[in-house]
Coordinates of C-alpha atoms in Angstrom, one line a residue:
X1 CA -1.0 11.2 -11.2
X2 CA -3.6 13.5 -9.4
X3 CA -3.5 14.2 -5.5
X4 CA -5.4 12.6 -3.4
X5 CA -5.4 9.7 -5.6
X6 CA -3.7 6.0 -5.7
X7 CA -2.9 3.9 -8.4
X8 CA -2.8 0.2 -8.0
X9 CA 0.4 -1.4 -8.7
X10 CA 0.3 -4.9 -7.6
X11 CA -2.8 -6.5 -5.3
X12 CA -2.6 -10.2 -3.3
X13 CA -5.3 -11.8 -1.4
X14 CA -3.0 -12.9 1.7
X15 CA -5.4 -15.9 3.4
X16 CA -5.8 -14.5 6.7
X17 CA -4.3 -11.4 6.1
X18 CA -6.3 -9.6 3.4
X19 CA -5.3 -7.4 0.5
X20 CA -1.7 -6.9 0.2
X21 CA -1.3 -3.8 -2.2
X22 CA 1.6 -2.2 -3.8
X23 CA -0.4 1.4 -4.2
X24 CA 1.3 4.2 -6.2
X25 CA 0.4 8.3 -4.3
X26 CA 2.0 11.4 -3.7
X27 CA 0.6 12.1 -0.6
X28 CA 2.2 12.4 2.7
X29 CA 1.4 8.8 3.4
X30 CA -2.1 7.3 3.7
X31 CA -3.5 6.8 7.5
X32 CA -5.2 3.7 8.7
X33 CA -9.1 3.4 7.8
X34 CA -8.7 6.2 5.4
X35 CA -11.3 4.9 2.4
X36 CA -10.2 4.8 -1.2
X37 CA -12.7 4.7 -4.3
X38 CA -13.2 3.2 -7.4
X39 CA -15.4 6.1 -9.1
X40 CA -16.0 4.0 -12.0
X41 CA -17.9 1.3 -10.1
X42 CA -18.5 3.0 -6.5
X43 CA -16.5 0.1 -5.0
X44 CA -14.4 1.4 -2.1
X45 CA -11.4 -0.3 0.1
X46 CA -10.6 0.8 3.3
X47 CA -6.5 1.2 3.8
X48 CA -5.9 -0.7 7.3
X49 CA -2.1 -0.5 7.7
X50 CA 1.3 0.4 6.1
X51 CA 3.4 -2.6 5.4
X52 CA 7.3 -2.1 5.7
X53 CA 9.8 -4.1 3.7
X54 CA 11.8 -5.8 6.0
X55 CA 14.8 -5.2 3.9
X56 CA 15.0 -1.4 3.4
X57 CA 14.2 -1.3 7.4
X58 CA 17.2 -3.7 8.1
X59 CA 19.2 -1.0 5.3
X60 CA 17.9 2.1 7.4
X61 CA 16.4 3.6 3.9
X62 CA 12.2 2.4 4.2
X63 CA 10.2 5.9 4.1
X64 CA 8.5 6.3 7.2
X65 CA 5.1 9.0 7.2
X66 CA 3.8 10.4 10.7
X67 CA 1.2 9.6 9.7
X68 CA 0.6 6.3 9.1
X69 CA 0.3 5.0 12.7
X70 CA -0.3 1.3 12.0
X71 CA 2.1 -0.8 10.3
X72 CA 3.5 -4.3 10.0
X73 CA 6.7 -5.5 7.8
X74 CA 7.1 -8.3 5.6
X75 CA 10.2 -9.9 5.1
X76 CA 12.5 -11.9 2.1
X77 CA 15.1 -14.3 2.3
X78 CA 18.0 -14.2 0.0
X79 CA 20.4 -16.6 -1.4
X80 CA 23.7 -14.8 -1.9
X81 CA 24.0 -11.1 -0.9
X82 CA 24.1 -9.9 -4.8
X83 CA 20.5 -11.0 -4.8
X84 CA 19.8 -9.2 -1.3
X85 CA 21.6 -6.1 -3.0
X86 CA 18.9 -6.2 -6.4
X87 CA 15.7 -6.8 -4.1
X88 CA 16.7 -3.5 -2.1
X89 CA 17.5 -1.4 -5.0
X90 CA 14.2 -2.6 -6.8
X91 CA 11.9 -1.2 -3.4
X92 CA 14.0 1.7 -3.3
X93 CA 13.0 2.2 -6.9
X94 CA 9.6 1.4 -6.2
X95 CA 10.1 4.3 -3.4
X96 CA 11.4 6.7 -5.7
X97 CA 8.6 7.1 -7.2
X98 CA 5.9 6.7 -5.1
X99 CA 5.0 3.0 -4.4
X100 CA 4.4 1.9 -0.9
X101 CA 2.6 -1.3 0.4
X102 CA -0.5 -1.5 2.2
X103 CA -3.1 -3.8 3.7
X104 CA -6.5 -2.7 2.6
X105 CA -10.0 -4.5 3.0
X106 CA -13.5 -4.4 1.1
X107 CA -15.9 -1.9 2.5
X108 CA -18.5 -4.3 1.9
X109 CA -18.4 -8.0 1.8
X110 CA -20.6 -8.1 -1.3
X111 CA -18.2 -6.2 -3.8
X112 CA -15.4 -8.1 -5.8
X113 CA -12.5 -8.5 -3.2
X114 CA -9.6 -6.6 -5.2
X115 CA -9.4 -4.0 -7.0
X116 CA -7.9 -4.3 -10.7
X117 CA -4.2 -3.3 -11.2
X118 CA -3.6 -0.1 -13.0
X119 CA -6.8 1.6 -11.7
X120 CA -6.1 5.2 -10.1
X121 CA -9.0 5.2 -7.3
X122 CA -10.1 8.4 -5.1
X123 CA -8.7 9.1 -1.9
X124 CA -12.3 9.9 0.0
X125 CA -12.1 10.6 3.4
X126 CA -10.2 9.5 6.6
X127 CA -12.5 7.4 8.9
X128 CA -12.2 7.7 12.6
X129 CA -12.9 4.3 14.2
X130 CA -10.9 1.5 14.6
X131 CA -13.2 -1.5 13.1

C-alpha cells in the first residue's frame, strides 16, 4: 500500500461512540481531525482519536505515535490466560503489519455512515480545529 493512504480493515458503528475502525497505514501514525478520502465517491471521514487495546497496554507492547495526541483504550475480558495469550498475539500481528484502531466520524451527515472494508482511502490533509 501507498503512503499517505489507509486501508480499511474492520469498521463498527459504536452507538454513542461512532466509527470504530481497524485502519491499515504506514505512516507515522494519523493525528486527530486529520481527513481521509474515498476518491471513488468523494466521501470523506474525519480520524478523531487513536484507540489503544487495553491488552497490549497492560503487556507494555501497544505502539504509541507522537503524534496522535488523542486516544482512548478499549478493553477484553478473558476466560483462561491461554485465550488472554491468543488475543495479544493476534493485535500484535495486527501491529506488525500496520493495523491500528481509530475512531473516525462522517464529514457530512448526509453521506453513508461507514466506509466499506477493503477500500484504501486518501490521506488529505490535517485539520486544525477541535470540532
Amino acid at each position: 500500500m501507498e503512503r499517505n493512504f489507509v486501508k480499511i480493515v474492520e469498521c463498527f458503528n459504536i452507538t454513542g461512540l461512532g466509527l470504530l475502525t481497524e485502519l491499515q497505514h504506514y505512516e507515522n501514525g494519523i493525528p486527530p481531525n486529520t481527513q481521509i478520502i474515498d476518491s471513488n465517491t468523494d466521501e470523506t471521514w474525519i480520524v478523531k482519536k487513536r484507540v489503544h487495546h487495553g491488552i497490549l497496554i497492560l503487556d507494555k507492547s501497544e505502539k504509541h505515535f507522537e503524534c496522535e495526541t488523542e486516544s482512548m483504550h478499549v478493553d477484553s475480558v478473558f476466560k483462561t490466560q491461554s485465550e488472554r495469550k491468543i488475543a495479544v498475539d493476534k493485535e500484535l500481528d495486527k501491529r506488525k503489519n500496520g493495523v491500528y484502531m481509530y475512531l473516525i466520524k462522517p464529514e457530512k451527515k448526509k453521506q453513508k455512515s461507514k466506509p466499506e472494508i477493503g477500500t484504501e482511502l486518501k490521506i488529505k490533509k490535517r485539520h486544525h480545529n477541535t470540532v
